[in-house]
Amino acid sequence: DQQVKQNSPSLSVQEGRISILNCDYTNSMFDYFLWYKKYPAEGPTFLISISSIKDKNEDGRFTVFLNKSAKHLSLHIVPSQPGDSAVYFCAASEEEYGNKLVFGAGTILRVKS
Amino acid sequence: DGGITQSPKYLFRKEGQNVTLSCEQNLNHDAMYWYRQDPGQGLRLIYYSQIVNDFQKGDIAEGYSVSREKKESFPLTVTSAQKNPTAFYLCASSKAGTLYSNQPQHFGDGTRLSIL
């Protein structure tokens, strides 16, 4: 049973536009959420996180929104750049020290120039 | 530069052999983790360790073993009991989290294990 779901396997966006990546979860005990970016044959790179006590966190071009009632989070990238083309993973944790992450299957983002 | 080093990058194993994947970090992180990634799937947790000489099973620990004798090292052994070992293996580390202050995990570049 997938506790973290990324229902869009891929997304294609024009350079300069907004990219919106979505993630749904089923475990209401999750209290910490993260987004990672991954290039082929490399390890994931941490992008941004949000605690369940917040509904928005922003870092430069990246903003994560959390809707706890809908068990949904999203990552907005504005403006999108060709270098943003990668696989994006959503992850969540329910333990108070955030040790055990549960990952979604990933969304491939392609930013066209 | 501080980081996480996984070696080798590619590894081949014959049927019935045990093989050990190396993971070293110089970030002074307390916690370390091993994940497995299969095509089209997210990362799944194999084992994790919050402090030296202590580790816990993750979601898919069967057929794997680990040790944590030093803070900076967390080797993973894929045993012959693991029936489908071909995968991309990722090691991660993080600072110890505290209540209301979770710490993100940082990853190495992975080891791709294939069966000959």
JSON list of C-alpha atoms in Angstrom, two decimals:
[
{"chain": "A", "resi": 1, "resn": "ASP", "atom": "CA", "xyz": [0.00, 0.00, 0.00]},
{"chain": "A", "resi": 2, "resn": "GLN", "atom": "CA", "xyz": [1.58, 3.23, -1.16]},
{"chain": "A", "resi": 3, "resn": "GLN", "atom": "CA", "xyz": [1.45, 5.82, 1.60]},
{"chain": "A", "resi": 4, "resn": "VAL", "atom": "CA", "xyz": [2.96, 8.54, -0.59]},
{"chain": "A", "resi": 5, "resn": "LYS", "atom": "CA", "xyz": [1.72, 8.90, -4.14]},
{"chain": "A", "resi": 6, "resn": "GLN", "atom": "CA", "xyz": [2.92, 11.00, -7.03]},
{"chain": "A", "resi": 7, "resn": "ASN", "atom": "CA", "xyz": [0.21, 10.37, -9.59]},
{"chain": "A", "resi": 8, "resn": "SER", "atom": "CA", "xyz": [1.84, 12.16, -12.51]},
{"chain": "A", "resi": 9, "resn": "PRO", "atom": "CA", "xyz": [4.77, 10.12, -13.88]},
{"chain": "A", "resi": 10, "resn": "SER", "atom": "CA", "xyz": [5.92, 13.04, -15.98]},
{"chain": "A", "resi": 11, "resn": "LEU", "atom": "CA", "xyz": [5.39, 16.76, -16.57]},
{"chain": "A", "resi": 12, "resn": "SER", "atom": "CA", "xyz": [6.54, 18.97, -19.43]},
{"chain": "A", "resi": 13, "resn": "VAL", "atom": "CA", "xyz": [6.80, 22.75, -18.98]},
{"chain": "A", "resi": 14, "resn": "GLN", "atom": "CA", "xyz": [8.07, 25.63, -21.06]},
{"chain": "A", "resi": 15, "resn": "GLU", "atom": "CA", "xyz": [11.11, 27.51, -19.79]},
{"chain": "A", "resi": 16, "resn": "GLY", "atom": "CA", "xyz": [10.10, 30.55, -17.72]},
{"chain": "A", "resi": 17, "resn": "ARG", "atom": "CA", "xyz": [6.71, 29.12, -16.79]},
{"chain": "A", "resi": 18, "resn": "ILE", "atom": "CA", "xyz": [5.62, 27.62, -13.48]},
{"chain": "A", "resi": 19, "resn": "SER", "atom": "CA", "xyz": [6.12, 23.92, -12.75]},
{"chain": "A", "resi": 20, "resn": "ILE", "atom": "CA", "xyz": [3.71, 22.37, -10.25]},
{"chain": "A", "resi": 21, "resn": "LEU", "atom": "CA", "xyz": [4.49, 18.91, -8.92]},
{"chain": "A", "resi": 22, "resn": "ASN", "atom": "CA", "xyz": [1.91, 17.18, -6.76]},
{"chain": "A", "resi": 23, "resn": "CYS", "atom": "CA", "xyz": [2.03, 14.61, -4.02]},
{"chain": "A", "resi": 24, "resn": "ASP", "atom": "CA", "xyz": [-0.72, 12.91, -1.99]},
{"chain": "A", "resi": 25, "resn": "TYR", "atom": "CA", "xyz": [-0.36, 10.90, 1.19]},
{"chain": "A", "resi": 26, "resn": "THR", "atom": "CA", "xyz": [-2.61, 8.60, 3.16]},
{"chain": "A", "resi": 27, "resn": "ASN", "atom": "CA", "xyz": [-0.95, 8.47, 6.60]},
{"chain": "A", "resi": 28, "resn": "SER", "atom": "CA", "xyz": [-2.37, 11.28, 8.75]},
{"chain": "A", "resi": 29, "resn": "MET", "atom": "CA", "xyz": [0.51, 10.79, 11.20]},
{"chain": "A", "resi": 30, "resn": "PHE", "atom": "CA", "xyz": [3.06, 12.15, 8.72]},
{"chain": "A", "resi": 31, "resn": "ASP", "atom": "CA", "xyz": [4.43, 15.41, 10.14]},
{"chain": "A", "resi": 32, "resn": "TYR", "atom": "CA", "xyz": [7.44, 16.25, 8.00]},
{"chain": "A", "resi": 33, "resn": "PHE", "atom": "CA", "xyz": [7.57, 16.44, 4.21]},
{"chain": "A", "resi": 34, "resn": "LEU", "atom": "CA", "xyz": [10.46, 16.87, 1.82]},
{"chain": "A", "resi": 35, "resn": "TRP", "atom": "CA", "xyz": [11.15, 17.26, -1.88]},
{"chain": "A", "resi": 36, "resn": "TYR", "atom": "CA", "xyz": [14.24, 15.81, -3.52]},
{"chain": "A", "resi": 37, "resn": "LYS", "atom": "CA", "xyz": [15.59, 16.27, -7.04]},
{"chain": "A", "resi": 38, "resn": "LYS", "atom": "CA", "xyz": [17.47, 13.48, -8.78]},
{"chain": "A", "resi": 39, "resn": "TYR", "atom": "CA", "xyz": [19.54, 13.32, -11.96]},
{"chain": "A", "resi": 40, "resn": "PRO", "atom": "CA", "xyz": [20.27, 9.94, -13.62]},
{"chain": "A", "resi": 41, "resn": "ALA", "atom": "CA", "xyz": [23.01, 7.87, -11.95]},
{"chain": "A", "resi": 42, "resn": "GLU", "atom": "CA", "xyz": [23.25, 10.32, -9.05]},
{"chain": "A", "resi": 43, "resn": "GLY", "atom": "CA", "xyz": [21.83, 10.40, -5.55]},
{"chain": "A", "resi": 44, "resn": "PRO", "atom": "CA", "xyz": [18.83, 12.60, -4.73]},
{"chain": "A", "resi": 45, "resn": "THR", "atom": "CA", "xyz": [19.55, 16.18, -3.71]},
{"chain": "A", "resi": 46, "resn": "PHE", "atom": "CA", "xyz": [17.50, 17.76, -0.93]},
{"chain": "A", "resi": 47, "resn": "LEU", "atom": "CA", "xyz": [15.47, 20.73, -2.19]},
{"chain": "A", "resi": 48, "resn": "ILE", "atom": "CA", "xyz": [13.03, 21.94, 0.41]},
{"chain": "A", "resi": 49, "resn": "SER", "atom": "CA", "xyz": [11.00, 20.68, 3.35]},
{"chain": "A", "resi": 50, "resn": "ILE", "atom": "CA", "xyz": [7.96, 21.63, 5.36]},
{"chain": "A", "resi": 51, "resn": "SER", "atom": "CA", "xyz": [6.74, 20.74, 8.82]},
{"chain": "A", "resi": 52, "resn": "SER", "atom": "CA", "xyz": [3.08, 19.98, 9.44]},
{"chain": "A", "resi": 53, "resn": "ILE", "atom": "CA", "xyz": [2.78, 23.08, 11.61]},
{"chain": "A", "resi": 54, "resn": "LYS", "atom": "CA", "xyz": [3.17, 25.22, 8.48]},
{"chain": "A", "resi": 55, "resn": "ASP", "atom": "CA", "xyz": [1.25, 25.40, 5.23]},
{"chain": "A", "resi": 56, "resn": "LYS", "atom": "CA", "xyz": [3.91, 27.07, 3.09]},
{"chain": "A", "resi": 57, "resn": "ASN", "atom": "CA", "xyz": [7.67, 27.22, 2.88]},
{"chain": "A", "resi": 58, "resn": "GLU", "atom": "CA", "xyz": [9.63, 29.18, 0.30]},
{"chain": "A", "resi": 59, "resn": "ASP", "atom": "CA", "xyz": [13.27, 29.02, -0.78]},
{"chain": "A", "resi": 60, "resn": "GLY", "atom": "CA", "xyz": [14.19, 31.07, -3.83]},
{"chain": "A", "resi": 61, "resn": "ARG", "atom": "CA", "xyz": [12.39, 29.68, -6.88]},
{"chain": "A", "resi": 62, "resn": "PHE", "atom": "CA", "xyz": [10.98, 26.76, -4.90]},
{"chain": "A", "resi": 63, "resn": "THR", "atom": "CA", "xyz": [7.84, 26.87, -2.77]},
{"chain": "A", "resi": 64, "resn": "VAL", "atom": "CA", "xyz": [6.17, 23.93, -1.06]},
{"chain": "A", "resi": 65, "resn": "PHE", "atom": "CA", "xyz": [2.51, 24.08, -0.06]},
{"chain": "A", "resi": 66, "resn": "LEU", "atom": "CA", "xyz": [0.91, 21.70, 2.42]},
{"chain": "A", "resi": 67, "resn": "ASN", "atom": "CA", "xyz": [-2.82, 21.06, 2.70]},
{"chain": "A", "resi": 68, "resn": "LYS", "atom": "CA", "xyz": [-3.22, 18.78, 5.70]},
{"chain": "A", "resi": 69, "resn": "SER", "atom": "CA", "xyz": [-6.98, 18.38, 5.41]},
{"chain": "A", "resi": 70, "resn": "ALA", "atom": "CA", "xyz": [-6.59, 17.14, 1.84]},
{"chain": "A", "resi": 71, "resn": "LYS", "atom": "CA", "xyz": [-3.38, 15.22, 2.65]},
{"chain": "A", "resi": 72, "resn": "HIS", "atom": "CA", "xyz": [-1.77, 16.94, -0.30]},
{"chain": "A", "resi": 73, "resn": "LEU", "atom": "CA", "xyz": [1.41, 18.83, -0.93]},
{"chain": "A", "resi": 74, "resn": "SER", "atom": "CA", "xyz": [2.80, 20.51, -3.98]},
{"chain": "A", "resi": 75, "resn": "LEU", "atom": "CA", "xyz": [6.10, 21.94, -5.16]},
{"chain": "A", "resi": 76, "resn": "HIS", "atom": "CA", "xyz": [6.06, 25.09, -7.27]},
{"chain": "A", "resi": 77, "resn": "ILE", "atom": "CA", "xyz": [9.08, 26.08, -9.31]},
{"chain": "A", "resi": 78, "resn": "VAL", "atom": "CA", "xyz": [8.99, 29.62, -10.69]},
{"chain": "A", "resi": 79, "resn": "PRO", "atom": "CA", "xyz": [10.43, 30.37, -13.17]},
{"chain": "A", "resi": 80, "resn": "SER", "atom": "CA", "xyz": [11.29, 26.95, -14.52]},
{"chain": "A", "resi": 81, "resn": "GLN", "atom": "CA", "xyz": [14.73, 26.53, -16.07]},
{"chain": "A", "resi": 82, "resn": "PRO", "atom": "CA", "xyz": [16.12, 23.78, -18.33]},
{"chain": "A", "resi": 83, "resn": "GLY", "atom": "CA", "xyz": [18.47, 22.74, -15.51]},
{"chain": "A", "resi": 84, "resn": "ASP", "atom": "CA", "xyz": [15.42, 21.87, -13.43]},
{"chain": "A", "resi": 85, "resn": "SER", "atom": "CA", "xyz": [14.79, 18.88, -15.70]},
{"chain": "A", "resi": 86, "resn": "ALA", "atom": "CA", "xyz": [15.13, 15.87, -13.39]},
{"chain": "A", "resi": 87, "resn": "VAL", "atom": "CA", "xyz": [13.10, 13.38, -11.38]},
{"chain": "A", "resi": 88, "resn": "TYR", "atom": "CA", "xyz": [11.42, 14.91, -8.33]},
{"chain": "A", "resi": 89, "resn": "PHE", "atom": "CA", "xyz": [10.61, 12.77, -5.31]},
{"chain": "A", "resi": 90, "resn": "CYS", "atom": "CA", "xyz": [8.21, 13.64, -2.56]},
{"chain": "A", "resi": 91, "resn": "ALA", "atom": "CA", "xyz": [8.96, 12.08, 0.86]},
{"chain": "A", "resi": 92, "resn": "ALA", "atom": "CA", "xyz": [7.26, 12.04, 4.24]},
{"chain": "A", "resi": 93, "resn": "SER", "atom": "CA", "xyz": [8.01, 11.02, 7.78]},
{"chain": "A", "resi": 94, "resn": "GLU", "atom": "CA", "xyz": [5.83, 10.28, 10.79]},
{"chain": "A", "resi": 95, "resn": "GLU", "atom": "CA", "xyz": [8.39, 9.82, 13.51]},
{"chain": "A", "resi": 96, "resn": "GLU", "atom": "CA", "xyz": [9.20, 12.80, 15.68]},
{"chain": "A", "resi": 97, "resn": "TYR", "atom": "CA", "xyz": [12.85, 12.68, 14.75]},
{"chain": "A", "resi": 98, "resn": "GLY", "atom": "CA", "xyz": [12.16, 12.27, 11.04]},
{"chain": "A", "resi": 99, "resn": "ASN", "atom": "CA", "xyz": [14.31, 9.19, 10.58]},
{"chain": "A", "resi": 100, "resn": "LYS", "atom": "CA", "xyz": [12.16, 6.95, 8.44]},
{"chain": "A", "resi": 101, "resn": "LEU", "atom": "CA", "xyz": [11.28, 8.58, 5.15]},
{"chain": "A", "resi": 102, "resn": "VAL", "atom": "CA", "xyz": [8.60, 7.16, 2.86]},
{"chain": "A", "resi": 103, "resn": "PHE", "atom": "CA", "xyz": [9.11, 8.15, -0.77]},
{"chain": "A", "resi": 104, "resn": "GLY", "atom": "CA", "xyz": [6.75, 8.57, -3.69]},
{"chain": "A", "resi": 105, "resn": "ALA", "atom": "CA", "xyz": [7.58, 7.00, -7.05]},
{"chain": "A", "resi": 106, "resn": "GLY", "atom": "CA", "xyz": [8.79, 10.28, -8.53]},
{"chain": "A", "resi": 107, "resn": "THR", "atom": "CA", "xyz": [7.74, 12.67, -11.31]},
{"chain": "A", "resi": 108, "resn": "ILE", "atom": "CA", "xyz": [9.96, 13.34, -14.31]},
{"chain": "A", "resi": 109, "resn": "LEU", "atom": "CA", "xyz": [10.03, 17.07, -15.05]},
{"chain": "A", "resi": 110, "resn": "ARG", "atom": "CA", "xyz": [11.13, 18.25, -18.49]},
{"chain": "A", "resi": 111, "resn": "VAL", "atom": "CA", "xyz": [11.64, 21.97, -18.97]},
{"chain": "A", "resi": 112, "resn": "LYS", "atom": "CA", "xyz": [11.72, 22.89, -22.64]},
{"chain": "A", "resi": 113, "resn": "SER", "atom": "CA", "xyz": [13.72, 25.86, -23.86]},
{"chain": "B", "resi": 1, "resn": "ASP", "atom": "CA", "xyz": [34.66, 18.82, 0.79]},
{"chain": "B", "resi": 2, "resn": "GLY", "atom": "CA", "xyz": [32.15, 17.22, 3.13]},
{"chain": "B", "resi": 3, "resn": "GLY", "atom": "CA", "xyz": [29.93, 14.55, 1.68]},
{"chain": "B", "resi": 4, "resn": "ILE", "atom": "CA", "xyz": [28.87, 10.96, 1.39]},
{"chain": "B", "resi": 5, "resn": "THR", "atom": "CA", "xyz": [30.98, 8.52, -0.60]},
{"chain": "B", "resi": 6, "resn": "GLN", "atom": "CA", "xyz": [29.61, 5.27, -1.92]},
{"chain": "B", "resi": 7, "resn": "SER", "atom": "CA", "xyz": [31.84, 2.72, -3.57]},
{"chain": "B", "resi": 8, "resn": "PRO", "atom": "CA", "xyz": [32.01, 1.12, -5.98]},
{"chain": "B", "resi": 9, "resn": "LYS", "atom": "CA", "xyz": [29.70, 2.89, -8.43]},
{"chain": "B", "resi": 10, "resn": "TYR", "atom": "CA", "xyz": [29.00, -0.37, -10.30]},
{"chain": "B", "resi": 11, "resn": "LEU", "atom": "CA", "xyz": [29.15, -3.84, -8.79]},
{"chain": "B", "resi": 12, "resn": "PHE", "atom": "CA", "xyz": [28.55, -7.27, -10.25]},
{"chain": "B", "resi": 13, "resn": "ARG", "atom": "CA", "xyz": [27.72, -10.33, -8.22]},
{"chain": "B", "resi": 14, "resn": "LYS", "atom": "CA", "xyz": [27.49, -13.99, -9.06]},
{"chain": "B", "resi": 15, "resn": "GLU", "atom": "CA", "xyz": [24.57, -16.01, -7.86]},
{"chain": "B", "resi": 16, "resn": "GLY", "atom": "CA", "xyz": [25.07, -17.23, -4.29]},
{"chain": "B", "resi": 17, "resn": "GLN", "atom": "CA", "xyz": [27.71, -14.64, -3.39]},
{"chain": "B", "resi": 18, "resn": "ASN", "atom": "CA", "xyz": [27.56, -12.11, -0.60]},
{"chain": "B", "resi": 19, "resn": "VAL", "atom": "CA", "xyz": [28.69, -8.60, -1.52]},
{"chain": "B", "resi": 20, "resn": "THR", "atom": "CA", "xyz": [29.37, -5.53, 0.63]},
{"chain": "B", "resi": 21, "resn": "LEU", "atom": "CA", "xyz": [28.61, -1.96, -0.42]},
{"chain": "B", "resi": 22, "resn": "SER", "atom": "CA", "xyz": [30.62, 0.80, 1.20]},
{"chain": "B", "resi": 23, "resn": "CYS", "atom": "CA", "xyz": [29.25, 4.08, 2.54]},
{"chain": "B", "resi": 24, "resn": "GLU", "atom": "CA", "xyz": [31.42, 6.69, 4.24]},
{"chain": "B", "resi": 25, "resn": "GLN", "atom": "CA", "xyz": [30.45, 10.20, 5.37]},
{"chain": "B", "resi": 26, "resn": "ASN", "atom": "CA", "xyz": [32.55, 13.06, 6.72]},
{"chain": "B", "resi": 27, "resn": "LEU", "atom": "CA", "xyz": [29.62, 15.30, 7.62]},
{"chain": "B", "resi": 28, "resn": "ASN", "atom": "CA", "xyz": [29.74, 14.30, 11.28]},
{"chain": "B", "resi": 29, "resn": "HIS", "atom": "CA", "xyz": [26.16, 13.07, 10.97]},
{"chain": "B", "resi": 30, "resn": "ASP", "atom": "CA", "xyz": [24.79, 10.77, 13.64]},
{"chain": "B", "resi": 31, "resn": "ALA", "atom": "CA", "xyz": [22.23, 8.94, 11.54]},
{"chain": "B", "resi": 32, "resn": "MET", "atom": "CA", "xyz": [22.82, 6.86, 8.41]},
{"chain": "B", "resi": 33, "resn": "TYR", "atom": "CA", "xyz": [20.48, 4.99, 6.09]},
{"chain": "B", "resi": 34, "resn": "TRP", "atom": "CA", "xyz": [20.38, 2.52, 3.23]},
{"chain": "B", "resi": 35, "resn": "TYR", "atom": "CA", "xyz": [17.75, 2.64, 0.49]},
{"chain": "B", "resi": 36, "resn": "ARG", "atom": "CA", "xyz": [17.06, 0.61, -2.59]},
{"chain": "B", "resi": 37, "resn": "GLN", "atom": "CA", "xyz": [15.59, 2.04, -5.79]},
{"chain": "B", "resi": 38, "resn": "ASP", "atom": "CA", "xyz": [14.00, -0.09, -8.50]},
{"chain": "B", "resi": 39, "resn": "PRO", "atom": "CA", "xyz": [12.94, 1.23, -11.92]},
{"chain": "B", "resi": 40, "resn": "GLY", "atom": "CA", "xyz": [9.78, 3.34, -11.74]},
{"chain": "B", "resi": 41, "resn": "GLN", "atom": "CA", "xyz": [9.65, 3.15, -7.98]},
{"chain": "B", "resi": 42, "resn": "GLY", "atom": "CA", "xyz": [10.53, 5.39, -5.11]},
{"chain": "B", "resi": 43, "resn": "LEU", "atom": "CA", "xyz": [13.27, 4.69, -2.60]},
{"chain": "B", "resi": 44, "resn": "ARG", "atom": "CA", "xyz": [12.59, 1.97, -0.06]},
{"chain": "B", "resi": 45, "resn": "LEU", "atom": "CA", "xyz": [14.33, 1.86, 3.32]},
{"chain": "B", "resi": 46, "resn": "ILE", "atom": "CA", "xyz": [16.48, -1.20, 4.02]},
{"chain": "B", "resi": 47, "resn": "TYR", "atom": "CA", "xyz": [18.22, -0.37, 7.32]},
{"chain": "B", "resi": 48, "resn": "TYR", "atom": "CA", "xyz": [18.99, 2.71, 9.34]},
{"chain": "B", "resi": 49, "resn": "SER", "atom": "CA", "xyz": [21.22, 3.62, 12.25]},
{"chain": "B", "resi": 50, "resn": "GLN", "atom": "CA", "xyz": [20.76, 6.55, 14.61]},
{"chain": "B", "resi": 51, "resn": "ILE", "atom": "CA", "xyz": [23.97, 6.06, 16.60]},
{"chain": "B", "resi": 52, "resn": "VAL", "atom": "CA", "xyz": [27.11, 3.96, 16.54]},
{"chain": "B", "resi": 53, "resn": "ASN", "atom": "CA", "xyz": [26.63, 0.27, 17.39]},
{"chain": "B", "resi": 54, "resn": "ASP", "atom": "CA", "xyz": [22.87, 0.51, 16.90]},
{"chain": "B", "resi": 55, "resn": "PHE", "atom": "CA", "xyz": [20.71, -0.05, 13.84]},
{"chain": "B", "resi": 56, "resn": "GLN", "atom": "CA", "xyz": [17.10, -0.92, 12.97]},
{"chain": "B", "resi": 57, "resn": "LYS", "atom": "CA", "xyz": [15.41, -2.75, 10.13]},
{"chain": "B", "resi": 58, "resn": "GLY", "atom": "CA", "xyz": [13.58, -0.72, 7.54]},
{"chain": "B", "resi": 59, "resn": "ASP", "atom": "CA", "xyz": [10.75, -1.89, 5.31]},
{"chain": "B", "resi": 60, "resn": "ILE", "atom": "CA", "xyz": [12.72, -4.39, 3.19]},
{"chain": "B", "resi": 61, "resn": "ALA", "atom": "CA", "xyz": [15.55, -5.71, 5.43]},
{"chain": "B", "resi": 62, "resn": "GLU", "atom": "CA", "xyz": [15.27, -9.39, 4.47]},
{"chain": "B", "resi": 63, "resn": "GLY", "atom": "CA", "xyz": [18.43, -10.62, 2.75]},
{"chain": "B", "resi": 64, "resn": "TYR", "atom": "CA", "xyz": [20.52, -7.66, 3.92]},
{"chain": "B", "resi": 65, "resn": "SER", "atom": "CA", "xyz": [22.79, -6.99, 6.89]},
{"chain": "B", "resi": 66, "resn": "VAL", "atom": "CA", "xyz": [24.60, -3.89, 8.19]},
{"chain": "B", "resi": 67, "resn": "SER", "atom": "CA", "xyz": [27.08, -2.81, 10.83]},
{"chain": "B", "resi": 68, "resn": "ARG", "atom": "CA", "xyz": [27.80, 0.56, 12.44]},
{"chain": "B", "resi": 69, "resn": "GLU", "atom": "CA", "xyz": [31.13, 0.27, 14.21]},
{"chain": "B", "resi": 70, "resn": "LYS", "atom": "CA", "xyz": [32.19, 3.83, 13.39]},
{"chain": "B", "resi": 71, "resn": "LYS", "atom": "CA", "xyz": [30.19, 7.03, 13.13]},
{"chain": "B", "resi": 72, "resn": "GLU", "atom": "CA", "xyz": [31.39, 7.72, 9.60]},
{"chain": "B", "resi": 73, "resn": "SER", "atom": "CA", "xyz": [30.83, 4.25, 8.12]},
{"chain": "B", "resi": 74, "resn": "PHE", "atom": "CA", "xyz": [27.71, 2.16, 7.46]},
{"chain": "B", "resi": 75, "resn": "PRO", "atom": "CA", "xyz": [28.45, -0.79, 5.14]},
{"chain": "B", "resi": 76, "resn": "LEU", "atom": "CA", "xyz": [25.62, -2.84, 3.65]},
{"chain": "B", "resi": 77, "resn": "THR", "atom": "CA", "xyz": [26.01, -6.55, 2.88]},
{"chain": "B", "resi": 78, "resn": "VAL", "atom": "CA", "xyz": [23.71, -8.04, 0.27]},
{"chain": "B", "resi": 79, "resn": "THR", "atom": "CA", "xyz": [23.54, -11.72, 1.15]},
{"chain": "B", "resi": 80, "resn": "SER", "atom": "CA", "xyz": [22.71, -14.70, -1.02]},
{"chain": "B", "resi": 81, "resn": "ALA", "atom": "CA", "xyz": [19.34, -14.79, 0.75]},
{"chain": "B", "resi": 82, "resn": "GLN", "atom": "CA", "xyz": [18.28, -11.64, -1.13]},
{"chain": "B", "resi": 83, "resn": "LYS", "atom": "CA", "xyz": [16.40, -13.13, -4.08]},
{"chain": "B", "resi": 84, "resn": "ASN", "atom": "CA", "xyz": [16.27, -10.06, -6.26]},
{"chain": "B", "resi": 85, "resn": "PRO", "atom": "CA", "xyz": [19.37, -7.98, -5.48]},
{"chain": "B", "resi": 86, "resn": "THR", "atom": "CA", "xyz": [19.69, -6.16, -8.81]},
{"chain": "B", "resi": 87, "resn": "ALA", "atom": "CA", "xyz": [18.93, -2.52, -7.99]},
{"chain": "B", "resi": 88, "resn": "PHE", "atom": "CA", "xyz": [20.37, 0.94, -7.37]},
{"chain": "B", "resi": 89, "resn": "TYR", "atom": "CA", "xyz": [21.47, 1.27, -3.74]},
{"chain": "B", "resi": 90, "resn": "LEU", "atom": "CA", "xyz": [21.61, 4.66, -2.04]},
{"chain": "B", "resi": 91, "resn": "CYS", "atom": "CA", "xyz": [23.18, 5.59, 1.26]},
{"chain": "B", "resi": 92, "resn": "ALA", "atom": "CA", "xyz": [22.14, 8.69, 3.17]},
{"chain": "B", "resi": 93, "resn": "SER", "atom": "CA", "xyz": [23.00, 10.48, 6.40]},
{"chain": "B", "resi": 94, "resn": "SER", "atom": "CA", "xyz": [21.50, 13.18, 8.55]},
{"chain": "B", "resi": 95, "resn": "LYS", "atom": "CA", "xyz": [22.05, 15.10, 11.74]},
{"chain": "B", "resi": 96, "resn": "ALA", "atom": "CA", "xyz": [20.11, 13.82, 14.71]},
{"chain": "B", "resi": 97, "resn": "GLY", "atom": "CA", "xyz": [16.70, 15.42, 14.64]},
{"chain": "B", "resi": 98, "resn": "THR", "atom": "CA", "xyz": [14.98, 16.95, 17.58]},
{"chain": "B", "resi": 99, "resn": "LEU", "atom": "CA", "xyz": [11.33, 17.49, 18.27]},
{"chain": "B", "resi": 100, "resn": "TYR", "atom": "CA", "xyz": [10.03, 20.25, 15.96]},
{"chain": "B", "resi": 101, "resn": "SER", "atom": "CA", "xyz": [13.39, 20.33, 14.18]},
{"chain": "B", "resi": 102, "resn": "ASN", "atom": "CA", "xyz": [13.56, 17.58, 11.64]},
{"chain": "B", "resi": 103, "resn": "GLN", "atom": "CA", "xyz": [16.76, 17.17, 9.68]},
{"chain": "B", "resi": 104, "resn": "PRO", "atom": "CA", "xyz": [16.81, 16.30, 5.96]},
{"chain": "B", "resi": 105, "resn": "GLN", "atom": "CA", "xyz": [18.75, 13.30, 4.75]},
{"chain": "B", "resi": 106, "resn": "HIS", "atom": "CA", "xyz": [21.63, 13.82, 2.34]},
{"chain": "B", "resi": 107, "resn": "PHE", "atom": "CA", "xyz": [22.50, 11.15, -0.20]},
{"chain": "B", "resi": 108, "resn": "GLY", "atom": "CA", "xyz": [25.54, 9.63, -1.84]},
{"chain": "B", "resi": 109, "resn": "ASP", "atom": "CA", "xyz": [25.64, 8.96, -5.58]},
{"chain": "B", "resi": 110, "resn": "GLY", "atom": "CA", "xyz": [24.68, 5.32, -5.27]},
{"chain": "B", "resi": 111, "resn": "THR", "atom": "CA", "xyz": [25.96, 1.87, -6.23]},
{"chain": "B", "resi": 112, "resn": "ARG", "atom": "CA", "xyz": [24.34, -0.08, -9.04]},
{"chain": "B", "resi": 113, "resn": "LEU", "atom": "CA", "xyz": [24.41, -3.80, -8.28]},
{"chain": "B", "resi": 114, "resn": "SER", "atom": "CA", "xyz": [23.85, -6.35, -11.03]},
{"chain": "B", "resi": 115, "resn": "ILE", "atom": "CA", "xyz": [23.71, -10.14, -11.03]},
{"chain": "B", "resi": 116, "resn": "LEU", "atom": "CA", "xyz": [25.98, -11.95, -13.52]}
]
